[in-house]
């Protein structure tokens, strides 16, 4: 806070934050000793108050000004989210149930006696109470574009004033995608010469859209492992860092004339290129190995041409070159860059498609993606995931055990509750008969019984929590089984699985997840 101005108002806000107002028209928010924001107005802040006006769970700073304006500002940024105007100066800002209906309102009063109440905004407001129209948003967007174009034009005009210089240094020539030829006199460690390598990266990104594939299929395994996670992010960072280095290293563009550039520029452009990675880009093509082929599978028969399936394959995975269908049988093998899991996709004679993977979620995603690409409305499959179904059977056994424990505990608690009532009556009878010894004995037994009842209740709560967790796992398994199908078979499988759960027919549940449900 300013040591030369008087603090006129303080208002506690969320946690350790507080709002303040100074005599010179300054209003702001502090969190302990850290200032979040402050603004200064020609008017004087007459009153401040913390109130959640937009129903986002966080109080805004409400300020009443001497000019008659009332505004609500975000406690983090100071952005105005609501404002109103009175005919005279604000006398005070408070909150209360003004209409006596159980709802708290923000109440503002002016020095002329005018009182206005403001209800908190509903959830449909989404935290924005300002009256903005589509026309105002469009004008604001066009104004921003205008400023950007004027700035770009000014950069071009400044570049035109700089005299052109011919490159007199060593030459670098691009021979094609990813190839650069450098004369022996060129020192690639020099400041100016490294520019060529930066533009090589930029050239690769612009002209070879699958530049990420260049890395994913390097022969050196330790390079492959280093980008097993977030490989696209690392390559994007390499490219972005090269461009930023060019802009900040004060380099003279004297070695890029072979690319059509001109030296001596002081204004630079950053060109952005958006490349949408395929859905399954984290799976690298690998050589098939029968020893590591997954035992779990999903298979189905379709009338689609194999060429269409190979077309989906080329669009959904990062391949060094587009795959072509020659003849059945046809198979491709991929390795997950996250966990090293294997994925086999096979096209057999007769239109049978087989997807071999131990990851049931991945199998479901592939089935849904392929069905969407091929416009398949209904798809019934046969699936078997031995390891996953074995774990599911263990969960089902636990669910059955938890149900039995819950029923036993419920019956035991009911019996003890009846015993407590009987002991309580006996203790009261002994008290009325002034039989203090018997009364103390009954109350002591009642205390022990109540303690046992509380312990049983805790055991029942823990059992119920574990039961809910296991039921959640069963429900997720049912959803995964449905994800392996498309259309009506998907709905039928989910309904049949839930019916099997209600009837405690766990064998039927496993069978439905494997072969699907018959149509009613």
Coordinates of C-alpha atoms in Angstrom, one line a residue, residues 19-495:
X19 CA -9.5 -5.5 -0.8
X20 CA -8.5 -2.0 -0.1
X21 CA -9.4 1.6 -1.1
X22 CA -7.2 4.7 -0.9
X23 CA -8.1 8.3 -0.6
X24 CA -6.7 9.0 -4.1
X25 CA -9.2 6.7 -5.9
X26 CA -7.0 3.6 -5.9
X27 CA -8.7 0.2 -5.4
X28 CA -7.0 -3.2 -5.4
X29 CA -6.5 -6.6 -3.9
X30 CA -3.7 -8.1 -1.8
X31 CA -2.9 -11.6 -0.8
X32 CA -0.9 -11.2 2.4
X33 CA 2.0 -9.0 1.2
X34 CA 1.6 -9.8 -2.6
X35 CA -0.5 -7.4 -4.6
X36 CA -2.7 -9.1 -7.2
X37 CA -3.9 -5.9 -8.9
X38 CA -4.9 -2.3 -8.5
X39 CA -6.6 0.4 -10.5
X40 CA -6.9 4.2 -10.0
X41 CA -9.9 6.3 -10.8
X42 CA -10.7 10.0 -10.9
X43 CA -13.6 9.3 -8.5
X44 CA -13.2 8.3 -4.9
X45 CA -14.2 4.8 -3.6
X46 CA -16.9 5.4 -1.0
X47 CA -17.4 1.8 0.0
X48 CA -16.0 -1.7 -0.9
X49 CA -17.5 -5.1 -0.2
X50 CA -16.7 -8.8 -1.1
X51 CA -19.7 -10.6 -2.7
X52 CA -20.0 -13.6 -5.1
X53 CA -22.0 -11.8 -7.7
X54 CA -21.5 -14.2 -10.6
X55 CA -22.0 -17.5 -8.6
X56 CA -18.5 -18.9 -9.5
X57 CA -17.7 -19.7 -5.8
X58 CA -15.2 -16.8 -5.4
X59 CA -16.1 -13.4 -4.1
X60 CA -15.6 -10.3 -6.3
X61 CA -14.7 -6.9 -5.1
X62 CA -17.7 -4.6 -5.2
X63 CA -16.8 -0.9 -5.2
X64 CA -19.2 2.1 -4.8
X65 CA -17.8 5.3 -6.3
X66 CA -18.4 9.0 -5.6
X67 CA -19.6 9.3 -9.2
X68 CA -22.5 7.0 -8.6
X69 CA -20.9 4.0 -10.4
X70 CA -21.0 0.5 -8.9
X71 CA -18.7 -2.1 -10.3
X72 CA -17.7 -5.7 -9.6
X73 CA -14.1 -6.8 -10.3
X74 CA -12.5 -10.2 -10.3
X75 CA -10.4 -10.8 -7.2
X76 CA -7.5 -12.2 -9.3
X77 CA -7.3 -9.9 -12.3
X78 CA -9.3 -6.8 -11.6
X79 CA -11.4 -7.4 -14.7
X80 CA -14.8 -5.7 -14.6
X81 CA -17.5 -8.3 -14.7
X82 CA -20.5 -6.1 -13.8
X83 CA -21.3 -2.4 -13.5
X84 CA -24.2 -0.1 -12.8
X85 CA -24.8 3.6 -12.3
X86 CA -26.7 5.7 -9.8
X87 CA -27.8 9.3 -10.1
X88 CA -25.7 10.4 -7.1
X89 CA -22.7 9.2 -5.0
X90 CA -22.8 5.8 -3.4
X91 CA -23.3 5.9 0.4
X92 CA -22.7 2.3 1.2
X93 CA -22.5 -1.3 -0.2
X94 CA -23.7 -4.2 2.0
X95 CA -25.3 -7.6 1.7
X96 CA -28.4 -9.1 3.3
X97 CA -31.8 -10.8 2.9
X98 CA -33.6 -7.6 1.9
X99 CA -36.7 -9.4 0.5
X100 CA -36.9 -11.8 3.5
X101 CA -37.0 -14.8 1.2
X102 CA -33.9 -16.6 2.5
X103 CA -31.7 -15.4 -0.4
X104 CA -28.8 -13.0 0.2
X105 CA -28.6 -10.0 -2.1
X106 CA -26.0 -7.3 -2.7
X107 CA -27.5 -4.0 -1.6
X108 CA -26.3 -0.6 -2.8
X109 CA -27.6 2.7 -1.4
X110 CA -26.9 6.3 -2.7
X111 CA -26.8 9.5 -0.7
X112 CA -30.2 10.4 -2.2
X113 CA -31.7 7.4 -0.6
X114 CA -32.0 5.2 -3.7
X115 CA -31.6 1.5 -2.8
X116 CA -31.0 -1.2 -5.3
X117 CA -30.6 -4.9 -4.7
X118 CA -28.7 -7.4 -6.9
X119 CA -29.3 -11.1 -7.0
X120 CA -26.3 -13.4 -7.7
X121 CA -26.2 -14.5 -11.4
X122 CA -27.3 -18.0 -12.3
X123 CA -25.1 -20.9 -13.6
X124 CA -26.2 -20.1 -17.1
X125 CA -24.3 -16.8 -16.8
X126 CA -21.0 -18.8 -16.7
X127 CA -19.3 -16.1 -14.6
X128 CA -19.9 -13.3 -17.2
X129 CA -22.5 -10.6 -16.2
X130 CA -21.4 -7.9 -18.7
X131 CA -23.9 -7.0 -21.4
X132 CA -22.0 -7.6 -24.6
X133 CA -23.5 -8.2 -28.0
X134 CA -22.3 -10.1 -31.0
X135 CA -21.7 -6.8 -32.8
X136 CA -19.4 -5.5 -30.1
X137 CA -17.4 -8.7 -30.1
X138 CA -17.0 -8.6 -33.8
X139 CA -15.9 -4.9 -33.7
X140 CA -13.4 -5.8 -31.0
X141 CA -12.0 -8.7 -33.1
X142 CA -11.8 -6.6 -36.2
X143 CA -10.0 -3.9 -34.3
X144 CA -7.4 -6.4 -33.1
X145 CA -6.9 -7.7 -36.6
X146 CA -6.4 -4.1 -37.8
X147 CA -3.7 -3.5 -35.2
X148 CA -1.9 -6.7 -36.2
X149 CA -2.0 -5.8 -39.9
X150 CA -0.8 -2.2 -39.2
X151 CA 2.1 -3.6 -37.2
X152 CA 3.0 -6.0 -40.0
X153 CA 2.9 -3.2 -42.6
X154 CA 5.1 -1.1 -40.4
X155 CA 7.6 -3.9 -40.2
X156 CA 7.7 -4.2 -44.0
X157 CA 8.2 -0.5 -44.3
X158 CA 11.1 -0.6 -41.9
X159 CA 12.7 -3.5 -43.8
X160 CA 12.4 -1.7 -47.1
X161 CA 14.5 1.2 -45.6
X162 CA 17.4 -1.2 -44.8
X163 CA 20.0 -1.5 -47.7
X164 CA 20.3 -5.0 -49.1
X165 CA 23.6 -6.9 -48.6
X166 CA 24.8 -9.7 -50.6
X167 CA 26.0 -12.9 -48.8
X168 CA 29.8 -13.1 -48.9
X169 CA 30.2 -15.9 -46.4
X170 CA 30.2 -19.6 -47.0
X171 CA 27.2 -21.0 -48.8
X172 CA 24.8 -23.7 -47.7
X173 CA 22.6 -25.4 -50.3
X174 CA 19.6 -27.6 -49.7
X175 CA 19.7 -30.7 -51.9
X176 CA 16.3 -32.0 -50.9
X177 CA 14.2 -32.9 -47.9
X178 CA 16.4 -33.3 -44.9
X179 CA 19.7 -32.9 -46.8
X180 CA 22.1 -30.0 -46.7
X181 CA 25.5 -29.5 -48.4
X182 CA 28.1 -27.3 -46.8
X183 CA 31.4 -26.1 -48.2
X184 CA 34.6 -27.1 -46.3
X185 CA 35.2 -23.5 -45.4
X186 CA 31.9 -23.3 -43.5
X187 CA 32.1 -23.5 -39.7
X188 CA 28.7 -24.8 -38.5
X189 CA 29.6 -23.8 -34.9
X190 CA 29.7 -20.1 -35.9
X191 CA 26.8 -17.8 -35.0
X192 CA 25.9 -16.9 -38.6
X193 CA 26.2 -20.4 -40.0
X194 CA 23.9 -22.0 -37.5
X195 CA 21.1 -20.0 -39.1
X196 CA 21.1 -22.5 -42.0
X197 CA 20.5 -25.4 -39.7
X198 CA 17.6 -23.5 -38.1
X199 CA 16.1 -23.0 -41.5
X200 CA 16.7 -26.6 -42.3
X201 CA 14.5 -27.5 -39.4
X202 CA 11.9 -25.0 -40.6
X203 CA 12.1 -26.4 -44.1
X204 CA 11.6 -30.0 -42.8
X205 CA 8.5 -28.9 -40.8
X206 CA 6.9 -27.1 -43.7
X207 CA 7.7 -29.4 -46.6
X208 CA 7.7 -32.8 -44.9
X209 CA 4.6 -33.0 -42.7
X210 CA 5.6 -36.3 -41.3
X211 CA 8.8 -35.0 -39.9
X212 CA 8.1 -36.7 -36.6
X213 CA 8.3 -40.0 -38.4
X214 CA 12.0 -39.3 -39.1
X215 CA 12.7 -39.7 -35.5
X216 CA 10.3 -42.5 -34.6
X217 CA 12.1 -44.8 -37.0
X218 CA 15.7 -44.1 -36.2
X219 CA 17.7 -47.3 -35.8
X220 CA 19.3 -46.2 -32.5
X221 CA 17.1 -47.6 -29.8
X222 CA 18.3 -45.1 -27.1
X223 CA 17.1 -42.2 -29.2
X224 CA 13.8 -43.9 -29.6
X225 CA 13.5 -44.5 -25.9
X226 CA 14.3 -40.9 -25.1
X227 CA 11.2 -39.8 -26.8
X228 CA 9.0 -42.6 -25.7
X229 CA 6.7 -40.0 -24.1
X230 CA 5.8 -36.6 -25.5
X231 CA 7.8 -37.0 -28.7
X232 CA 5.8 -34.4 -30.6
X233 CA 6.3 -31.9 -27.8
X234 CA 10.1 -32.3 -27.9
X235 CA 10.3 -31.9 -31.6
X236 CA 8.0 -28.8 -31.5
X237 CA 10.3 -27.4 -28.8
X238 CA 13.4 -28.0 -30.9
X239 CA 11.8 -26.2 -33.9
X240 CA 10.5 -23.3 -31.7
X241 CA 13.8 -23.0 -29.9
X242 CA 15.7 -22.7 -33.2
X243 CA 13.4 -19.9 -34.4
X244 CA 13.6 -18.0 -31.1
X245 CA 17.4 -18.4 -31.1
X246 CA 17.5 -16.8 -34.5
X247 CA 15.5 -13.9 -33.2
X248 CA 17.4 -13.3 -30.0
X249 CA 21.1 -14.1 -30.9
X250 CA 21.4 -10.9 -33.0
X251 CA 22.6 -12.9 -36.0
X252 CA 23.0 -11.4 -39.4
X253 CA 21.0 -13.4 -42.1
X254 CA 24.0 -13.6 -44.4
X255 CA 24.0 -17.4 -45.2
X256 CA 20.4 -17.8 -46.3
X257 CA 20.5 -16.3 -49.8
X258 CA 20.4 -19.8 -51.2
X259 CA 16.9 -20.0 -49.6
X260 CA 15.8 -16.7 -51.2
X261 CA 16.4 -14.6 -48.1
X262 CA 18.0 -11.1 -47.9
X263 CA 20.6 -10.1 -45.3
X264 CA 20.6 -7.1 -43.0
X265 CA 17.1 -7.4 -41.7
X266 CA 16.2 -6.3 -38.2
X267 CA 12.6 -7.4 -38.3
X268 CA 11.7 -11.1 -38.4
X269 CA 8.6 -13.2 -39.0
X270 CA 7.6 -16.4 -37.2
X271 CA 5.5 -18.6 -39.5
X272 CA 3.3 -21.1 -37.8
X273 CA 2.3 -24.5 -39.3
X274 CA -0.4 -26.6 -37.7
X275 CA 0.0 -30.3 -38.1
X276 CA -2.7 -32.6 -36.6
X277 CA -1.1 -35.8 -35.5
X278 CA -3.0 -39.1 -36.2
X279 CA -5.1 -40.6 -33.4
X280 CA -2.7 -43.5 -32.8
X281 CA 0.6 -41.6 -33.4
X282 CA 2.1 -43.1 -30.2
X283 CA 2.3 -46.5 -31.8
X284 CA 5.4 -47.1 -34.0
X285 CA 5.6 -49.6 -36.8
X286 CA 7.7 -52.7 -35.8
X287 CA 8.5 -56.1 -37.1
X288 CA 6.2 -59.0 -36.2
X289 CA 7.4 -61.5 -33.6
X290 CA 5.2 -64.6 -33.0
X291 CA 6.8 -65.0 -29.5
X292 CA 5.5 -61.6 -28.3
X293 CA 2.1 -61.6 -30.1
X294 CA -0.7 -60.9 -27.6
X295 CA -3.1 -63.6 -26.8
X296 CA -6.1 -61.2 -26.4
X297 CA -8.0 -60.4 -29.5
X298 CA -11.0 -58.8 -31.1
X299 CA -12.3 -60.1 -34.4
X300 CA -15.2 -59.5 -36.6
X301 CA -16.2 -60.0 -40.3
X302 CA -17.0 -57.1 -42.6
X303 CA -18.0 -56.7 -46.3
X304 CA -15.7 -53.6 -46.7
X305 CA -12.9 -53.8 -49.2
X306 CA -9.5 -54.4 -47.6
X307 CA -8.2 -51.3 -49.5
X308 CA -10.5 -49.1 -47.4
X309 CA -9.2 -50.6 -44.2
X310 CA -5.7 -50.0 -45.3
X311 CA -6.7 -46.4 -46.1
X312 CA -7.9 -46.0 -42.5
X313 CA -4.6 -47.5 -41.3
X314 CA -2.6 -44.9 -43.2
X315 CA -4.7 -42.0 -41.8
X316 CA -4.7 -43.3 -38.2
X317 CA -1.0 -44.2 -37.7
X318 CA 2.3 -42.6 -38.4
X319 CA 3.9 -44.8 -41.1
X320 CA 7.2 -44.2 -42.9
X321 CA 5.3 -44.7 -46.1
X322 CA 1.7 -45.5 -47.0
X323 CA 0.8 -49.1 -46.7
X324 CA -0.7 -50.9 -49.7
X325 CA -2.9 -54.0 -49.7
X326 CA -1.5 -56.7 -52.0
X327 CA -3.4 -59.8 -51.0
X328 CA -4.8 -61.5 -47.9
X329 CA -3.6 -62.4 -45.4
X330 CA -2.3 -58.9 -44.5
X331 CA -0.9 -57.8 -41.1
X332 CA 0.9 -55.0 -39.5
X333 CA 2.5 -54.8 -36.1
X334 CA 2.9 -51.7 -33.9
X335 CA 4.7 -51.1 -30.6
X336 CA 3.4 -48.7 -28.0
X337 CA 5.9 -45.9 -27.2
X338 CA 4.4 -45.6 -23.7
X339 CA 4.6 -49.1 -22.3
X340 CA 6.1 -51.2 -25.1
X341 CA 2.8 -53.1 -25.7
X342 CA 2.3 -55.0 -29.0
X343 CA -0.6 -54.3 -31.4
X344 CA -1.3 -56.6 -34.4
X345 CA -3.9 -55.7 -37.0
X346 CA -4.7 -58.6 -39.5
X347 CA -6.9 -58.8 -42.6
X348 CA -7.7 -62.5 -43.3
X349 CA -9.4 -64.0 -46.3
X350 CA -13.2 -63.7 -46.2
X351 CA -13.2 -60.2 -44.8
X352 CA -12.2 -61.2 -41.2
X353 CA -10.5 -58.4 -39.3
X354 CA -8.5 -59.4 -36.2
X355 CA -7.0 -56.9 -33.6
X356 CA -4.6 -58.5 -31.2
X357 CA -3.7 -56.5 -28.1
X358 CA -3.7 -56.9 -24.3
X359 CA -5.1 -53.4 -23.8
X360 CA -8.9 -53.6 -23.9
X361 CA -9.2 -49.8 -24.0
X362 CA -7.0 -49.6 -27.1
X363 CA -9.0 -52.3 -28.8
X364 CA -12.2 -50.4 -28.1
X365 CA -10.7 -47.2 -29.5
X366 CA -9.5 -48.9 -32.7
X367 CA -12.9 -50.6 -33.2
X368 CA -14.8 -47.2 -32.8
X369 CA -12.3 -45.4 -35.0
X370 CA -12.5 -48.0 -37.8
X371 CA -16.3 -48.1 -37.6
X372 CA -16.5 -44.4 -37.8
X373 CA -14.2 -44.2 -40.8
X374 CA -16.0 -47.1 -42.6
X375 CA -19.5 -45.7 -41.6
X376 CA -20.5 -49.0 -40.0
X377 CA -23.7 -48.6 -38.0
X378 CA -24.0 -52.0 -36.3
X379 CA -21.0 -54.2 -35.5
X380 CA -20.9 -57.4 -33.5
X381 CA -17.5 -58.8 -32.5
X382 CA -16.0 -61.7 -30.7
X383 CA -13.5 -60.7 -28.0
X384 CA -11.4 -62.5 -25.5
X385 CA -9.0 -60.9 -23.0
X386 CA -8.0 -63.7 -20.7
X387 CA -5.9 -61.7 -18.2
X388 CA -8.5 -58.9 -17.9
X389 CA -11.4 -61.3 -17.5
X390 CA -9.5 -63.2 -14.9
X391 CA -9.0 -60.0 -12.9
X392 CA -12.7 -59.2 -13.4
X393 CA -13.7 -62.6 -12.0
X394 CA -11.6 -61.9 -8.9
X395 CA -13.5 -58.6 -8.5
X396 CA -16.8 -60.3 -8.9
X397 CA -15.9 -62.8 -6.1
X398 CA -15.0 -59.8 -3.9
X399 CA -18.4 -58.2 -4.7
X400 CA -20.2 -61.3 -3.6
X401 CA -18.1 -61.5 -0.4
X402 CA -18.8 -57.9 0.4
X403 CA -22.6 -58.4 -0.1
X404 CA -22.5 -61.3 2.3
X405 CA -20.5 -59.4 4.9
X406 CA -22.9 -56.4 4.6
X407 CA -26.0 -58.6 5.2
X408 CA -24.4 -60.3 8.2
X409 CA -23.3 -57.0 9.7
X410 CA -26.8 -55.5 9.1
X411 CA -28.5 -58.4 10.9
X412 CA -26.0 -58.3 13.8
X413 CA -26.5 -54.5 14.2
X414 CA -30.3 -55.0 14.3
X415 CA -29.9 -57.6 17.0
X416 CA -27.7 -55.4 19.1
X417 CA -30.0 -52.5 18.7
X418 CA -32.9 -54.6 20.1
X419 CA -30.6 -55.6 23.0
X420 CA -29.7 -52.0 23.7
X421 CA -33.4 -51.1 24.0
X422 CA -33.9 -54.0 26.5
X423 CA -30.9 -53.0 28.6
X424 CA -32.0 -49.4 28.6
X425 CA -35.4 -50.3 29.9
X426 CA -33.9 -52.5 32.6
X427 CA -31.5 -49.7 33.6
X428 CA -34.3 -47.2 33.9
X429 CA -36.4 -49.7 36.0
X430 CA -33.5 -50.1 38.4
X431 CA -33.1 -46.4 38.7
X432 CA -36.8 -45.9 39.5
X433 CA -36.5 -48.7 42.1
X434 CA -33.4 -47.1 43.5
X435 CA -31.4 -50.2 42.8
X436 CA -28.2 -48.4 42.2
X437 CA -25.9 -51.4 42.0
X438 CA -28.1 -53.1 39.3
X439 CA -28.5 -49.8 37.5
X440 CA -24.7 -49.3 37.3
X441 CA -24.2 -52.8 36.0
X442 CA -26.8 -52.3 33.3
X443 CA -25.4 -48.9 32.2
X444 CA -21.9 -50.4 32.1
X445 CA -23.1 -53.2 29.9
X446 CA -25.0 -50.7 27.8
X447 CA -21.8 -48.7 27.3
X448 CA -19.8 -51.7 26.2
X449 CA -22.5 -52.7 23.8
X450 CA -22.7 -49.3 22.3
X451 CA -18.9 -49.2 21.8
X452 CA -19.1 -52.6 20.0
X453 CA -22.0 -51.2 17.9
X454 CA -19.9 -48.2 16.9
X455 CA -17.0 -50.5 15.9
X456 CA -19.3 -52.6 13.8
X457 CA -20.6 -49.5 12.1
X458 CA -17.0 -48.5 11.1
X459 CA -16.4 -52.0 9.8
X460 CA -19.6 -51.8 7.8
X461 CA -18.7 -48.4 6.3
X462 CA -15.3 -49.7 5.2
X463 CA -16.9 -52.8 3.7
X464 CA -19.4 -50.5 1.9
X465 CA -16.6 -48.3 0.5
X466 CA -14.7 -51.4 -0.9
X467 CA -18.0 -52.7 -2.3
X468 CA -18.6 -49.4 -4.2
X469 CA -15.0 -49.5 -5.6
X470 CA -15.5 -53.0 -6.8
X471 CA -18.9 -52.2 -8.3
X472 CA -17.3 -49.3 -10.1
X473 CA -14.7 -51.6 -11.6
X474 CA -17.4 -53.9 -12.7
X475 CA -19.3 -51.1 -14.3
X476 CA -16.1 -49.9 -16.1
X477 CA -15.6 -53.5 -17.4
X478 CA -19.2 -53.5 -18.8
X479 CA -18.6 -50.1 -20.5
X480 CA -15.3 -51.5 -22.0
X481 CA -17.2 -54.5 -23.3
X482 CA -19.7 -52.2 -24.9
X483 CA -17.0 -50.1 -26.5
X484 CA -15.9 -53.2 -28.4
X485 CA -19.2 -53.1 -30.3
X486 CA -21.1 -50.5 -32.4
X487 CA -24.7 -49.7 -32.6
X488 CA -27.4 -52.1 -31.4
X489 CA -24.9 -54.8 -30.4
X490 CA -23.3 -52.3 -28.0
X491 CA -26.6 -51.5 -26.3
X492 CA -27.6 -55.1 -26.1
X493 CA -24.3 -56.1 -24.5
X494 CA -24.5 -53.4 -21.8
X495 CA -28.1 -54.3 -21.0

